[in-house]
Tab-separated table of C-alpha atoms in Angstrom:
chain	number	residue	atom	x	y	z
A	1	UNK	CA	30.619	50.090	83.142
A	2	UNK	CA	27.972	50.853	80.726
A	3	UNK	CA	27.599	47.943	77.681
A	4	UNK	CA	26.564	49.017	74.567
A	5	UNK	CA	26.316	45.824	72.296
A	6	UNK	CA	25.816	45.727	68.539
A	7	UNK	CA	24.278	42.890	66.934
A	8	UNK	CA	26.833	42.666	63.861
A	9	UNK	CA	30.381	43.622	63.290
A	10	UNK	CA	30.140	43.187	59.587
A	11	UNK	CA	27.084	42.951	57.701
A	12	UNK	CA	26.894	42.675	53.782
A	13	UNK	CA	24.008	43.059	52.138
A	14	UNK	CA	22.429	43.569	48.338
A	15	UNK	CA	21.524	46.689	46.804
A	16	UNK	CA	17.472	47.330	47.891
A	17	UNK	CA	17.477	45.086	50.761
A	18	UNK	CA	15.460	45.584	54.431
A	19	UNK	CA	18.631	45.920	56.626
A	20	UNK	CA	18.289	46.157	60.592
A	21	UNK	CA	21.075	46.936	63.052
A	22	UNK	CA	20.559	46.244	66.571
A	23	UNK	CA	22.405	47.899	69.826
A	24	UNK	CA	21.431	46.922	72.662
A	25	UNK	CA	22.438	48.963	76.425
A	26	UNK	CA	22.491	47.331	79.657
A	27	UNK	CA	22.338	50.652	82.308
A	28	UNK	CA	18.684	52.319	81.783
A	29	UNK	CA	19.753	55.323	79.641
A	30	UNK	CA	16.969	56.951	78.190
A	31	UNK	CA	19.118	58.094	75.494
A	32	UNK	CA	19.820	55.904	72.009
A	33	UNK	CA	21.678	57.159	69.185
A	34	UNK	CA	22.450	55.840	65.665
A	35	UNK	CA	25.381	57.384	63.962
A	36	UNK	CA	27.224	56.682	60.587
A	37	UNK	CA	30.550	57.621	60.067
A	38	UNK	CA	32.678	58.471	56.850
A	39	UNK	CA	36.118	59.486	55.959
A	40	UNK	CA	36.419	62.708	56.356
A	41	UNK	CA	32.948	63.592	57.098
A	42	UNK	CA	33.111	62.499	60.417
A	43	UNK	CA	30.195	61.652	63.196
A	44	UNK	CA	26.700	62.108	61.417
A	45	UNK	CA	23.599	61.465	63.704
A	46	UNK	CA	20.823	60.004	61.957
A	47	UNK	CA	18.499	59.158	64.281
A	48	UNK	CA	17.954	59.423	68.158
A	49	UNK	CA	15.335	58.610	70.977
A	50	UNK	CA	14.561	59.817	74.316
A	51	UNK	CA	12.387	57.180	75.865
A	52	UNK	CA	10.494	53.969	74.817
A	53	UNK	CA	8.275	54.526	71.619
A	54	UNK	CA	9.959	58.077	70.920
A	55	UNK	CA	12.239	58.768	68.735
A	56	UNK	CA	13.334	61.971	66.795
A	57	UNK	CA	15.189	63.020	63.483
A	58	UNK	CA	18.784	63.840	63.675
A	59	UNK	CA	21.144	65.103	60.519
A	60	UNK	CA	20.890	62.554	57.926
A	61	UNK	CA	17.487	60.374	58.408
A	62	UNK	CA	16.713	60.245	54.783
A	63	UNK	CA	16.796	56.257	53.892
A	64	UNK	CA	16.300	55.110	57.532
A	65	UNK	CA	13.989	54.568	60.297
A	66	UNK	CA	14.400	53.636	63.864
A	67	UNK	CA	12.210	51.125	66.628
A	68	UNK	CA	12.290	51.460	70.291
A	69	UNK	CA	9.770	49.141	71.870
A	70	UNK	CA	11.807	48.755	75.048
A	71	UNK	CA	14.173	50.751	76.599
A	72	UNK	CA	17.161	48.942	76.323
A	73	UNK	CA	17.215	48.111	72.636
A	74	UNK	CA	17.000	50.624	69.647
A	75	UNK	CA	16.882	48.983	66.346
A	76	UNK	CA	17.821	51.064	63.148
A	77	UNK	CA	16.520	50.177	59.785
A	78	UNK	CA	17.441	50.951	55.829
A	79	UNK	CA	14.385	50.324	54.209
A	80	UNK	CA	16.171	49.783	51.058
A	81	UNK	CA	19.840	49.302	50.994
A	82	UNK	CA	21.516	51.580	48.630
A	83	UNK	CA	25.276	51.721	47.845
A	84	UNK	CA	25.805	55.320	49.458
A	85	UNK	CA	24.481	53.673	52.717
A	86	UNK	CA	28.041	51.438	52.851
A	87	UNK	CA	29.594	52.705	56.228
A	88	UNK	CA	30.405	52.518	59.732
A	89	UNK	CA	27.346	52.659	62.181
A	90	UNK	CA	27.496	53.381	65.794
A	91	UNK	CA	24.885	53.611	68.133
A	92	UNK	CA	25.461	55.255	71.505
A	93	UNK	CA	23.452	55.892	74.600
A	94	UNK	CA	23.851	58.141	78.079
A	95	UNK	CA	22.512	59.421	80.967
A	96	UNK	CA	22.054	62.860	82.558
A	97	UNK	CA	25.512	65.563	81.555
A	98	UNK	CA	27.546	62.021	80.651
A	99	UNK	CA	29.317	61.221	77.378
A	100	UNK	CA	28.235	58.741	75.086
A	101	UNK	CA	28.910	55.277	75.398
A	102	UNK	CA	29.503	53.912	71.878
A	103	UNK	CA	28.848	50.313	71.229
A	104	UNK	CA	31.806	48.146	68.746
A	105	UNK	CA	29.965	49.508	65.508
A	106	UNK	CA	28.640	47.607	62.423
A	107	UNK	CA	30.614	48.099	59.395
A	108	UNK	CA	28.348	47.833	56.599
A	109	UNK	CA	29.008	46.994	53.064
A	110	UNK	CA	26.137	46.962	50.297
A	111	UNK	CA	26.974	45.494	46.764
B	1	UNK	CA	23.559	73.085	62.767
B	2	UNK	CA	26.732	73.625	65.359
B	3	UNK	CA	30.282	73.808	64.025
B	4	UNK	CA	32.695	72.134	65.399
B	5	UNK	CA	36.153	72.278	63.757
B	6	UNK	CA	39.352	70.444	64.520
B	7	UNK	CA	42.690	70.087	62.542
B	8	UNK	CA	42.373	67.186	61.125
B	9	UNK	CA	46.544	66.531	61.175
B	10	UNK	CA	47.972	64.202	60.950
B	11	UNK	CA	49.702	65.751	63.673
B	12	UNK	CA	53.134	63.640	65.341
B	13	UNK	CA	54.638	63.896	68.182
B	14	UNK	CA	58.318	62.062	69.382
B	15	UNK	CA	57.709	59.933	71.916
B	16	UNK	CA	57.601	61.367	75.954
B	17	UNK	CA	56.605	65.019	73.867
B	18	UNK	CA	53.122	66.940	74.790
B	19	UNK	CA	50.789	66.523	72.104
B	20	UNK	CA	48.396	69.338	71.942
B	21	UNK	CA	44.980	69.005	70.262
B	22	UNK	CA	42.654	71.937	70.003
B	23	UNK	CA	38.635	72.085	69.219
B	24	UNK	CA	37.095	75.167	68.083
B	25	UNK	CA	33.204	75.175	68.270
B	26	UNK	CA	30.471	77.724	67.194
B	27	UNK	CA	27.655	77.897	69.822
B	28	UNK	CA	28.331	80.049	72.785
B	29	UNK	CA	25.568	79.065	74.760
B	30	UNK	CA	27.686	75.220	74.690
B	31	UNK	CA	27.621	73.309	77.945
B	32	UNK	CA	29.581	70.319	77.818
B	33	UNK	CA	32.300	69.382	76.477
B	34	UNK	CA	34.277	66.199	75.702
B	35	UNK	CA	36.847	64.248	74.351
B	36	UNK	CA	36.540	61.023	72.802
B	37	UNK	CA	39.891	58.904	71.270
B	38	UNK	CA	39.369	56.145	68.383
B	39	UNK	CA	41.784	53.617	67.316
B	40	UNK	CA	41.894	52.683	63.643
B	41	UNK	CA	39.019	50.339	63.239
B	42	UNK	CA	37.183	50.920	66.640
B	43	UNK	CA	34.418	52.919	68.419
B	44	UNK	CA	35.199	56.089	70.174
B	45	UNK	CA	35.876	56.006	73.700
B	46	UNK	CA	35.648	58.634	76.426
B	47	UNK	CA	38.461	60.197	77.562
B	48	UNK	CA	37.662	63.487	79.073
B	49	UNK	CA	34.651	65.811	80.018
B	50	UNK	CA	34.756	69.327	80.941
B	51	UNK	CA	32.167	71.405	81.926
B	52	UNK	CA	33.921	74.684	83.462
B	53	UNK	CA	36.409	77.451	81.889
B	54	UNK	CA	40.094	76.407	83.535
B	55	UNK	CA	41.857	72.865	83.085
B	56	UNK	CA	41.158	69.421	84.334
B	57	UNK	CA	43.376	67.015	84.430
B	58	UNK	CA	43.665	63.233	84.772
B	59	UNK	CA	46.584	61.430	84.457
B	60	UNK	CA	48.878	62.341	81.055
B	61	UNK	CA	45.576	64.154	80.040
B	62	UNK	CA	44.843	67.953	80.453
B	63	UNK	CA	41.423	69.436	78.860
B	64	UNK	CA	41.089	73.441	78.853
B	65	UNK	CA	38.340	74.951	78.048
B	66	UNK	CA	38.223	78.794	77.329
B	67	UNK	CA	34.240	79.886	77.112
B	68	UNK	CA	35.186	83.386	75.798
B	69	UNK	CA	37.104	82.330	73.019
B	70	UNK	CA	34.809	79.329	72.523
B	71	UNK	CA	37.841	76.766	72.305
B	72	UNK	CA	38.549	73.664	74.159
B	73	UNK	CA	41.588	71.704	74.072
B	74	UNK	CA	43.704	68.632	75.073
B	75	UNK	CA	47.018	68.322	76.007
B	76	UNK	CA	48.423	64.376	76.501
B	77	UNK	CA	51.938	64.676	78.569
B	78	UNK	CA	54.519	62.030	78.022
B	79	UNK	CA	52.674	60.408	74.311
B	80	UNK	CA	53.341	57.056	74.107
B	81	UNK	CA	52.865	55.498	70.678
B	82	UNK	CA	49.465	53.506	72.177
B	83	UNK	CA	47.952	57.640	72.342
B	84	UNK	CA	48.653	56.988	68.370
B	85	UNK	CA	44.658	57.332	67.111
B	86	UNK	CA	42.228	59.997	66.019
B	87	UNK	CA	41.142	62.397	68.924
B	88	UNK	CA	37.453	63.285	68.261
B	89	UNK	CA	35.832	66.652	69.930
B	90	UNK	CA	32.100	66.918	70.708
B	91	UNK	CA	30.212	69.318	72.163
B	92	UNK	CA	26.938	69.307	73.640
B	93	UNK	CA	24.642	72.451	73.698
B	94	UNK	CA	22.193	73.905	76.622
B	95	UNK	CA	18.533	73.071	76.630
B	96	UNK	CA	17.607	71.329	73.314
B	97	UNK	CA	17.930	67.589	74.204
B	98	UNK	CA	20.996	65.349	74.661
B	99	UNK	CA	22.297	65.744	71.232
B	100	UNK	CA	26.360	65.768	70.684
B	101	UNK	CA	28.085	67.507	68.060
B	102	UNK	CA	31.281	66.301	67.044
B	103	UNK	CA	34.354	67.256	65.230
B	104	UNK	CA	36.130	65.597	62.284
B	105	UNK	CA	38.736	64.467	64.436
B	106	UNK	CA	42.745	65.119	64.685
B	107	UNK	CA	45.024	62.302	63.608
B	108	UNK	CA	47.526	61.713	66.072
B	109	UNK	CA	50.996	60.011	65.355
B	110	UNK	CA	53.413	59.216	68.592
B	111	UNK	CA	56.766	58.615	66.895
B	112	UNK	CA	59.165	55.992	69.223
């Protein structure tokens, strides 16, 4: 089975901090994705890559930026931490017509 | 931006009922189709993928998917309360990329 692994479970951090989340997949996908997800809002993509050094805006990038120097690990960074950025982050990655594997999440709080 | 709608329940079920879930979605030139279940406090995981108008089934779970009317749903025989959890749809489109689209999610209940 595919692994997705995510660095943190919980992660709180001040208001205009440099926060990075880290997922980590152990089959060769190409594909890495970084989610957030609210109540009621649902799944939001923010960003996503197709390969090593590539990487491409999803819904909601505003406030973050991604890293993919090697395949297997795609890093996602808040610049600045701001309050509206407290939530659940999931990163995902697949292969080919296959669903997403999702890693455990991050739930992050910033005070 | 695709729509993908789902009632967001809660919807319950006794125990041993069907519980039916449906997905509505916007694009019509959507491939793949799946659905993903998430307990309170966890990740989604996969339970289904469908890729052709009809039903598949495995196990207590039955995906259709109707092209023409641009629906896809799932049907979970026998619910036991551990199918208690929110049912997420997502839908991937042709061509552009790898890109999913989800729903909001349906809130299922399995009463004992």
């Amino acid at each position: 089975d595919v692994k997705v692994t995510q660095s943190s479970r919980y992660l709180v951090k001040r208001t205009g901090e440099k926060v990075f989340l880290e997922c980590v997949q152990d089959m060769d996908h190409e594909n890495m994705f970084w989610y957030r997800q609210d109540p009621g809002l649902g799944l939001r993509l923010i960003y996503f890559s197709y390969d090593v050094k590539m990487k491409e805006k999803g819904d909601i990038p505003e406030g973050y930026s991604v890293s993919r120097e090697k395949k297997e690990r795609f890093s996602l960074i808040l610049e600045s931490a701001s309050t509206n950025q407290t939530s659940m982050y999931l990163c995902a990655s697949r292969v080919s017509n296959y669903g997403y594997t999702f890693g455990s999440g991050t739930r992050l709080t910033v005070v | 931006q695709k729509e993908v709608e789902q009632n967001s329940g809660p919807l319950s079920v006794p125990e041993g009922a069907i519980a039916s879930l449906n997905c509505t979605y916007s694009d019509r030139v959507s491939q793949s189709f799946f659905w993903y279940r998430q307990y309170s406090g966890k990740s989604p995981e996969l339970i289904m993928s469908i890729y052709s108008n009809g039903d598949k089934e495995d196990g207590r779970f039955t995906a259709q998917l109707n092209k023409a009317s641009q629906y896809v749903s799932l049907l979970i025989r026998d619910s036991q309360p551990s199918d208690s959890a929110t049912y997420l749809c997502a839908v991937k489109e042709v061509g552009t990329g790898n890109q999913f689209y989800f729903g909001t999610g349906t809130s299922l209940t399995v009463i004992p």
